[in-house]
Amino acid sequence: MGTLHRFTVKFGDRDIILETGKLAEQAGGAVTVRDGDTVVFATATMSKKARTGIDFFPLSVDFEEKMYAAGRIPGSFFRREGRPSEQAILSSRVVDRTLRPLFPDDLRNDVQIILSAFSHDQEHQIDMLGIIAASAALAISDAPWNGPVAGVRIGLINGELVVNPTISQMPKSALDLRLAGTAEAINMVECGAAEVDEEMMLKALNLAHALLQPVIATINEMRAAVGKVKSGYVPASTKANVSAAVEAKSGARIRQIIAEQTERSGRNEALDVLKSELVGFLVEQNESLTDPEEQIEIGDASDAFGEIVAKEARRRIVDEGIRPDGRGLTDIRPLAAEVGVVPRVHGSGLFKRGQTQVLTIATLGTPGDAQEIDTLSPEKPKRYMHHYNFPPYSTGEASPLRGPKRREIGHGALAETALRYILPSETDFPYTIRLVSEVLSSNGSTSMASVCGSTLALMDAGVPIPRPVGGIAMGLIQENGKTAVLTDIQGLEDHIGDMDFKVAGTSKGITALQMDIKINGVSGEIMEKALAQAREARLKIIDVIMGALPASRAELSTSAPRILTIKVNPAKIGAIIGPGGKTVRGIQERTGAKIDIEEDGTVYVSSIDGGAVLAAEEIRGLTEDAEIGKIYTGKVTRIESFGAFVEFLPGKDGMVHISQLADYRVESVESEVSLGDEIMVMVTNIDDGGKVRLSRQAVLEGWTPEEARARDSRGSSSGGNRSGGGNRSGGGGGYNRGGNSGGGGNSGGDGGNYNRS
């Protein structure tokens, strides 16, 4: 075993412990971070040689969820971890987005960060610990990196900001802000919020950044004590003669195209033609040169060409306030919104912003359609999902279709977060909700277009949301000491810019934030300016959404299921399910309804047609207790000389004494009723043993519950001796009154019928 080095730091109101030196001695850097009994292990390793032929930095970050950390065995067939969960992918992206901006731009060596949760106490969250662990591992490794960084979570409970809220505290929090940064600036933000206003959000951002300082100082202390010497590397830089040659041949024409071509397709086509001319020229020039040192690599020339395009576009933005498509810094591209664009589906919304177009479809399902989540953290079934698809045709390309990539999962999760806080509660709207956003055309900010499309689809589906949610992507250009904050960035601005800051929210406040940067960090002042511009733009977008549909529809789609909610005694759940599920399956087969049962006794019965009503009546019958004075329709199951036995609830019967079979004197039971007859009866008595006495006479004469209790006496008041008993004309009126009393019975446990139609 190596020598253990331990460092403790105060983080909010708790101490966290960083350790290194004992584990994974051959990794470039290896660190464990502990908060409570949650332990995250991180390694950082860089390859010895650079990769050739690539124009990007090959960083990989993987967050592994090991079920042993929570004392569980994986539920898969092979009982081992498979592909990463969505939560693991999102945690990996958060760490990646934090670390990546701080690596040298010209590094081409592979750098791999692997994070594993060794232990999870179900209270202290692992994602921000992962950032701290990865930062410390990189800091003490030999990989060149301009860190360290740290991450923190901020909640908002009862109006107070809470540092690193625990898992059990989060359901009460109106804010889930995750922020990372260096000692000087913020470089990553991920946030969900319940319409938190800009003032409170800025307060949370500033608090979060201040809290990072002691952790960063501790990592620096660790690096000074045990850190390795940083490795040298071969930088991937364009030779000066290549940049000069490209500038001389194409620079003036590039600047002309940027100035004149404001449409993306026209600009890209003109630049592609110019690049092809440049390549042809260089190929001919290289053939005429005998000295390899004088020849220019086509890949290097292509890189230099792109750098000139970016430099000119950035210059025009900061010097002239003119963007590639001719807009000013705060202008929004043309907007359009439409609902009901697809028939049969439960809800649909089409949103267009410039050349970005997204179609979102809403589907309403039953509670049983909720997604079961199997992660380290304790999770309830997920009743709201948003899935984002980015097909190749959206950018005019042709490529094989594969499963969702990390980017698609991340964008889907962001749009999901933006709407989560404004959805109705499960009690008020017990449906499972799935949104699918199809990116039909992309020129930047598709995730925020998905937010707008999702709002439209939800409202079209009749989901009762209080206010529409709109989303906007903000950008940043810092060049030659000048700063420009851009509203509604398009594809080229995202590519050449320094920041992609996505802001979603309602007219009341923010519901989601996500910030990625390509520089070391941004100041609080820049974030304040970006949030102010974003609010102004968001309100304009919401106006367009409300122009398409001012509020959620009052009725659900005719193709959506209707759900009845019944509340039963949890002890009666077994009666509904039956042996081996036989009873509940039978009800579903007979009625065509779907039945979902919760442990607390909540039963959801759903169907497209009236099957839910029939199933609900059967369930009430199975779980209802007999009630004195209540009228039921029952079936005669047995006949004796002294009376008839009637099954008035499933599995429950009672006896109707011969004197109670009619409102006149009955000579024999067989003369009045036969086996299998359905008659209406009132419960008049339930003895201590649970035996039930019933009366048909009470129904025919219209007794009140009080009369039933007062007049109940076995064998008393035979019909022929009562005044008028034998002379009543058939008793039809009393029978009809009984029929209007709700024959099947209702225990009063109906928790509501959510139909909205």
mmCIF file of N, CA and C in Angstrom, residues 652-737:
data_model
loop_
_atom_site.group_PDB
_atom_site.id
_atom_site.type_symbol
_atom_site.label_atom_id
_atom_site.label_comp_id
_atom_site.label_asym_id
_atom_site.label_seq_id
_atom_site.Cartn_x
_atom_site.Cartn_y
_atom_site.Cartn_z
ATOM 1 N N LYS A 652 -69.941 -10.974 -0.325
ATOM 2 C CA LYS A 652 -70.641 -10.604 0.907
ATOM 3 C C LYS A 652 -72.138 -10.869 0.700
ATOM 4 N N ASP A 653 -72.742 -11.597 1.633
ATOM 5 C CA ASP A 653 -74.181 -11.808 1.532
ATOM 6 C C ASP A 653 -74.849 -11.531 2.872
ATOM 7 N N GLY A 654 -76.129 -11.406 2.810
ATOM 8 C CA GLY A 654 -76.943 -11.168 3.994
ATOM 9 C C GLY A 654 -78.280 -11.865 3.838
ATOM 10 N N MET A 655 -79.045 -11.902 4.909
ATOM 11 C CA MET A 655 -80.309 -12.622 4.888
ATOM 12 C C MET A 655 -81.468 -11.626 4.900
ATOM 13 N N VAL A 656 -82.440 -11.895 3.975
ATOM 14 C CA VAL A 656 -83.700 -11.138 3.962
ATOM 15 C C VAL A 656 -84.759 -12.041 4.575
ATOM 16 N N HIS A 657 -85.228 -11.669 5.752
ATOM 17 C CA HIS A 657 -86.261 -12.476 6.412
ATOM 18 C C HIS A 657 -87.540 -12.437 5.593
ATOM 19 N N ILE A 658 -88.320 -13.508 5.655
ATOM 20 C CA ILE A 658 -89.553 -13.584 4.870
ATOM 21 C C ILE A 658 -90.448 -12.381 5.110
ATOM 22 N N SER A 659 -90.397 -11.863 6.346
ATOM 23 C CA SER A 659 -91.235 -10.706 6.667
ATOM 24 C C SER A 659 -90.735 -9.418 6.019
ATOM 25 N N GLN A 660 -89.516 -9.459 5.477
ATOM 26 C CA GLN A 660 -88.925 -8.259 4.883
ATOM 27 C C GLN A 660 -88.816 -8.357 3.360
ATOM 28 N N LEU A 661 -89.417 -9.409 2.758
ATOM 29 C CA LEU A 661 -89.304 -9.603 1.316
ATOM 30 C C LEU A 661 -90.225 -8.687 0.514
ATOM 31 N N ALA A 662 -91.289 -8.188 1.111
ATOM 32 C CA ALA A 662 -92.225 -7.342 0.372
ATOM 33 C C ALA A 662 -92.937 -6.424 1.340
ATOM 34 N N ASP A 663 -93.742 -5.535 0.777
ATOM 35 C CA ASP A 663 -94.509 -4.639 1.624
ATOM 36 C C ASP A 663 -95.952 -5.166 1.799
ATOM 37 N N TYR A 664 -96.075 -6.467 1.646
ATOM 38 C CA TYR A 664 -97.335 -7.157 1.928
ATOM 39 C C TYR A 664 -96.973 -8.526 2.495
ATOM 40 N N ARG A 665 -97.968 -9.269 2.984
ATOM 41 C CA ARG A 665 -97.690 -10.549 3.622
ATOM 42 C C ARG A 665 -97.232 -11.564 2.585
ATOM 43 N N VAL A 666 -96.117 -12.228 2.853
ATOM 44 C CA VAL A 666 -95.559 -13.236 1.954
ATOM 45 C C VAL A 666 -95.770 -14.601 2.591
ATOM 46 N N GLU A 667 -96.485 -15.504 1.863
ATOM 47 C CA GLU A 667 -96.792 -16.820 2.396
ATOM 48 C C GLU A 667 -95.579 -17.751 2.321
ATOM 49 N N SER A 668 -94.819 -17.683 1.225
ATOM 50 C CA SER A 668 -93.617 -18.519 1.093
ATOM 51 C C SER A 668 -92.558 -17.742 0.337
ATOM 52 N N VAL A 669 -91.317 -18.030 0.665
ATOM 53 C CA VAL A 669 -90.206 -17.314 0.027
ATOM 54 C C VAL A 669 -90.189 -17.585 -1.463
ATOM 55 N N GLU A 670 -90.423 -18.868 -1.860
ATOM 56 C CA GLU A 670 -90.343 -19.257 -3.273
ATOM 57 C C GLU A 670 -91.375 -18.529 -4.122
ATOM 58 N N SER A 671 -92.488 -18.117 -3.513
ATOM 59 C CA SER A 671 -93.516 -17.407 -4.283
ATOM 60 C C SER A 671 -93.097 -15.976 -4.610
ATOM 61 N N GLU A 672 -92.076 -15.467 -3.908
ATOM 62 C CA GLU A 672 -91.661 -14.060 -4.086
ATOM 63 C C GLU A 672 -90.369 -13.930 -4.870
ATOM 64 N N VAL A 673 -89.392 -14.818 -4.617
ATOM 65 C CA VAL A 673 -88.088 -14.726 -5.291
ATOM 66 C C VAL A 673 -87.624 -16.112 -5.673
ATOM 67 N N SER A 674 -86.727 -16.156 -6.664
ATOM 68 C CA SER A 674 -86.135 -17.412 -7.103
ATOM 69 C C SER A 674 -84.623 -17.264 -7.117
ATOM 70 N N LEU A 675 -83.926 -18.398 -7.129
ATOM 71 C CA LEU A 675 -82.470 -18.358 -7.209
ATOM 72 C C LEU A 675 -82.028 -17.594 -8.456
ATOM 73 N N GLY A 676 -81.070 -16.718 -8.278
ATOM 74 C CA GLY A 676 -80.539 -15.942 -9.399
ATOM 75 C C GLY A 676 -81.233 -14.630 -9.620
ATOM 76 N N ASP A 677 -82.363 -14.399 -8.965
ATOM 77 C CA ASP A 677 -83.055 -13.114 -9.110
ATOM 78 C C ASP A 677 -82.180 -11.975 -8.575
ATOM 79 N N GLU A 678 -82.264 -10.823 -9.248
ATOM 80 C CA GLU A 678 -81.599 -9.620 -8.741
ATOM 81 C C GLU A 678 -82.654 -8.731 -8.112
ATOM 82 N N ILE A 679 -82.443 -8.410 -6.853
ATOM 83 C CA ILE A 679 -83.389 -7.563 -6.141
ATOM 84 C C ILE A 679 -82.628 -6.458 -5.424
ATOM 85 N N MET A 680 -83.333 -5.391 -5.101
ATOM 86 C CA MET A 680 -82.725 -4.285 -4.366
ATOM 87 C C MET A 680 -83.050 -4.435 -2.891
ATOM 88 N N VAL A 681 -82.046 -4.280 -2.064
ATOM 89 C CA VAL A 681 -82.199 -4.463 -0.627
ATOM 90 C C VAL A 681 -81.497 -3.351 0.123
ATOM 91 N N MET A 682 -81.942 -3.151 1.357
ATOM 92 C CA MET A 682 -81.290 -2.182 2.238
ATOM 93 C C MET A 682 -80.691 -2.926 3.425
ATOM 94 N N VAL A 683 -79.505 -2.528 3.829
ATOM 95 C CA VAL A 683 -78.889 -3.095 5.020
ATOM 96 C C VAL A 683 -79.561 -2.472 6.237
ATOM 97 N N THR A 684 -80.103 -3.326 7.100
ATOM 98 C CA THR A 684 -80.789 -2.804 8.285
ATOM 99 C C THR A 684 -80.066 -3.115 9.586
ATOM 100 N N ASN A 685 -79.146 -4.111 9.535
ATOM 101 C CA ASN A 685 -78.447 -4.435 10.770
ATOM 102 C C ASN A 685 -77.180 -5.215 10.440
ATOM 103 N N ILE A 686 -76.110 -4.932 11.210
ATOM 104 C CA ILE A 686 -74.860 -5.694 11.137
ATOM 105 C C ILE A 686 -74.492 -6.050 12.564
ATOM 106 N N ASP A 687 -74.487 -7.366 12.891
ATOM 107 C CA ASP A 687 -74.203 -7.734 14.271
ATOM 108 C C ASP A 687 -72.702 -7.767 14.532
ATOM 109 N N ASP A 688 -72.328 -8.044 15.761
ATOM 110 C CA ASP A 688 -70.931 -8.024 16.163
ATOM 111 C C ASP A 688 -70.092 -9.045 15.412
ATOM 112 N N GLY A 689 -70.714 -10.097 14.926
ATOM 113 C CA GLY A 689 -69.985 -11.115 14.179
ATOM 114 C C GLY A 689 -69.878 -10.798 12.701
ATOM 115 N N GLY A 690 -70.447 -9.670 12.278
ATOM 116 C CA GLY A 690 -70.360 -9.281 10.884
ATOM 117 C C GLY A 690 -71.514 -9.766 10.035
ATOM 118 N N LYS A 691 -72.490 -10.501 10.650
ATOM 119 C CA LYS A 691 -73.642 -10.981 9.884
ATOM 120 C C LYS A 691 -74.553 -9.806 9.555
ATOM 121 N N VAL A 692 -75.060 -9.810 8.301
ATOM 122 C CA VAL A 692 -75.822 -8.668 7.790
ATOM 123 C C VAL A 692 -77.284 -9.061 7.603
ATOM 124 N N ARG A 693 -78.201 -8.209 8.094
ATOM 125 C CA ARG A 693 -79.618 -8.387 7.825
ATOM 126 C C ARG A 693 -80.031 -7.368 6.765
ATOM 127 N N LEU A 694 -80.819 -7.870 5.807
ATOM 128 C CA LEU A 694 -81.237 -7.048 4.690
ATOM 129 C C LEU A 694 -82.754 -6.945 4.660
ATOM 130 N N SER A 695 -83.255 -5.907 3.981
ATOM 131 C CA SER A 695 -84.699 -5.736 3.852
ATOM 132 C C SER A 695 -85.042 -5.229 2.458
ATOM 133 N N ARG A 696 -85.937 -5.977 1.795
ATOM 134 C CA ARG A 696 -86.481 -5.485 0.529
ATOM 135 C C ARG A 696 -87.652 -4.547 0.792
ATOM 136 N N GLN A 697 -88.383 -4.842 1.870
ATOM 137 C CA GLN A 697 -89.510 -3.990 2.259
ATOM 138 C C GLN A 697 -89.049 -2.542 2.450
ATOM 139 N N ALA A 698 -87.853 -2.361 3.042
ATOM 140 C CA ALA A 698 -87.337 -1.006 3.294
ATOM 141 C C ALA A 698 -87.164 -0.240 1.996
ATOM 142 N N VAL A 699 -86.744 -0.940 0.946
ATOM 143 C CA VAL A 699 -86.569 -0.279 -0.353
ATOM 144 C C VAL A 699 -87.915 0.085 -0.950
ATOM 145 N N LEU A 700 -88.844 -0.880 -0.907
ATOM 146 C CA LEU A 700 -90.138 -0.652 -1.519
ATOM 147 C C LEU A 700 -90.905 0.474 -0.839
ATOM 148 N N GLU A 701 -90.725 0.602 0.466
ATOM 149 C CA GLU A 701 -91.449 1.645 1.202
ATOM 150 C C GLU A 701 -90.636 2.916 1.379
ATOM 151 N N GLY A 702 -89.395 2.885 0.924
ATOM 152 C CA GLY A 702 -88.572 4.090 0.975
ATOM 153 C C GLY A 702 -88.137 4.497 2.358
ATOM 154 N N TRP A 703 -87.753 3.520 3.183
ATOM 155 C CA TRP A 703 -87.289 3.848 4.529
ATOM 156 C C TRP A 703 -86.042 4.714 4.479
ATOM 157 N N THR A 704 -85.896 5.551 5.468
ATOM 158 C CA THR A 704 -84.638 6.271 5.679
ATOM 159 C C THR A 704 -83.705 5.366 6.481
ATOM 160 N N PRO A 705 -82.393 5.657 6.486
ATOM 161 C CA PRO A 705 -81.474 4.861 7.308
ATOM 162 C C PRO A 705 -81.883 4.831 8.773
ATOM 163 N N GLU A 706 -82.436 5.952 9.257
ATOM 164 C CA GLU A 706 -82.848 5.993 10.661
ATOM 165 C C GLU A 706 -84.027 5.042 10.904
ATOM 166 N N GLU A 707 -84.959 5.009 9.943
ATOM 167 C CA GLU A 707 -86.086 4.092 10.077
ATOM 168 C C GLU A 707 -85.604 2.655 10.033
ATOM 169 N N ALA A 708 -84.631 2.374 9.181
ATOM 170 C CA ALA A 708 -84.119 1.005 9.081
ATOM 171 C C ALA A 708 -83.567 0.535 10.407
ATOM 172 N N ARG A 709 -82.816 1.410 11.069
ATOM 173 C CA ARG A 709 -82.244 1.035 12.362
ATOM 174 C C ARG A 709 -83.353 0.836 13.404
ATOM 175 N N ALA A 710 -84.336 1.734 13.373
ATOM 176 C CA ALA A 710 -85.377 1.701 14.405
ATOM 177 C C ALA A 710 -86.329 0.522 14.233
ATOM 178 N N ARG A 711 -86.616 0.129 12.994
ATOM 179 C CA ARG A 711 -87.632 -0.872 12.734
ATOM 180 C C ARG A 711 -87.067 -2.272 12.572
ATOM 181 N N ASP A 712 -85.712 -2.384 12.591
ATOM 182 C CA ASP A 712 -85.126 -3.719 12.399
ATOM 183 C C ASP A 712 -85.418 -4.615 13.599
ATOM 184 N N SER A 713 -86.062 -5.737 13.319
ATOM 185 C CA SER A 713 -86.300 -6.741 14.345
ATOM 186 C C SER A 713 -86.641 -8.026 13.630
ATOM 187 N N ARG A 714 -85.851 -9.051 13.835
ATOM 188 C CA ARG A 714 -86.051 -10.310 13.114
ATOM 189 C C ARG A 714 -87.480 -10.836 13.342
ATOM 190 N N GLY A 715 -88.154 -11.062 12.231
ATOM 191 C CA GLY A 715 -89.483 -11.688 12.271
ATOM 192 C C GLY A 715 -90.601 -10.759 12.665
ATOM 193 N N SER A 716 -90.386 -9.490 12.890
ATOM 194 C CA SER A 716 -91.432 -8.591 13.345
ATOM 195 C C SER A 716 -92.171 -7.980 12.181
ATOM 196 N N SER A 717 -93.312 -7.398 12.464
ATOM 197 C CA SER A 717 -94.158 -6.633 11.537
ATOM 198 C C SER A 717 -94.381 -7.322 10.220
ATOM 199 N N SER A 718 -95.066 -8.466 10.258
ATOM 200 C CA SER A 718 -95.376 -9.155 9.012
ATOM 201 C C SER A 718 -96.275 -8.286 8.163
ATOM 202 N N GLY A 719 -96.094 -8.415 6.852
ATOM 203 C CA GLY A 719 -96.728 -7.489 5.921
ATOM 204 C C GLY A 719 -98.239 -7.405 6.071
ATOM 205 N N GLY A 720 -98.928 -8.609 6.288
ATOM 206 C CA GLY A 720 -100.395 -8.603 6.286
ATOM 207 C C GLY A 720 -100.986 -7.864 7.447
ATOM 208 N N ASN A 721 -100.263 -7.663 8.552
ATOM 209 C CA ASN A 721 -100.808 -7.013 9.730
ATOM 210 C C ASN A 721 -100.575 -5.510 9.745
ATOM 211 N N ARG A 722 -99.816 -5.001 8.703
ATOM 212 C CA ARG A 722 -99.551 -3.565 8.703
ATOM 213 C C ARG A 722 -100.657 -2.829 7.969
ATOM 214 N N SER A 723 -100.893 -1.632 8.389
ATOM 215 C CA SER A 723 -101.958 -0.846 7.754
ATOM 216 C C SER A 723 -101.676 -0.680 6.279
ATOM 217 N N GLY A 724 -102.611 -1.123 5.478
ATOM 218 C CA GLY A 724 -102.489 -0.971 4.026
ATOM 219 C C GLY A 724 -101.524 -1.905 3.394
ATOM 220 N N GLY A 725 -100.874 -2.833 4.175
ATOM 221 C CA GLY A 725 -99.827 -3.649 3.597
ATOM 222 C C GLY A 725 -100.290 -4.455 2.426
ATOM 223 N N GLY A 726 -101.480 -5.092 2.558
ATOM 224 C CA GLY A 726 -101.914 -5.961 1.472
ATOM 225 C C GLY A 726 -102.584 -5.218 0.349
ATOM 226 N N ASN A 727 -102.880 -3.936 0.542
ATOM 227 C CA ASN A 727 -103.630 -3.207 -0.473
ATOM 228 C C ASN A 727 -102.773 -2.296 -1.340
ATOM 229 N N ARG A 728 -101.483 -2.272 -1.092
ATOM 230 C CA ARG A 728 -100.634 -1.387 -1.904
ATOM 231 C C ARG A 728 -100.563 -1.951 -3.302
ATOM 232 N N SER A 729 -100.531 -1.088 -4.254
ATOM 233 C CA SER A 729 -100.549 -1.515 -5.662
ATOM 234 C C SER A 729 -99.147 -1.781 -6.161
ATOM 235 N N GLY A 730 -98.648 -2.947 -5.835
ATOM 236 C CA GLY A 730 -97.395 -3.419 -6.434
ATOM 237 C C GLY A 730 -96.148 -2.821 -5.864
ATOM 238 N N GLY A 731 -96.231 -1.731 -5.142
ATOM 239 C CA GLY A 731 -95.029 -1.133 -4.564
ATOM 240 C C GLY A 731 -94.070 -0.561 -5.570
ATOM 241 N N GLY A 732 -94.554 -0.293 -6.799
ATOM 242 C CA GLY A 732 -93.609 0.152 -7.835
ATOM 243 C C GLY A 732 -92.893 1.438 -7.486
ATOM 244 N N GLY A 733 -93.658 2.353 -6.854
ATOM 245 C CA GLY A 733 -93.015 3.635 -6.564
ATOM 246 C C GLY A 733 -91.830 3.491 -5.653
ATOM 247 N N GLY A 734 -91.994 2.627 -4.594
ATOM 248 C CA GLY A 734 -90.878 2.447 -3.676
ATOM 249 C C GLY A 734 -89.684 1.824 -4.361
ATOM 250 N N TYR A 735 -89.921 0.907 -5.263
ATOM 251 C CA TYR A 735 -88.816 0.238 -5.974
ATOM 252 C C TYR A 735 -88.040 1.249 -6.806
ATOM 253 N N ASN A 736 -88.769 2.139 -7.468
ATOM 254 C CA ASN A 736 -88.097 3.132 -8.288
ATOM 255 C C ASN A 736 -87.269 4.077 -7.437
ATOM 256 N N ARG A 737 -87.826 4.429 -6.276
ATOM 257 C CA ARG A 737 -87.028 5.289 -5.404
ATOM 258 C C ARG A 737 -85.750 4.596 -5.016
#
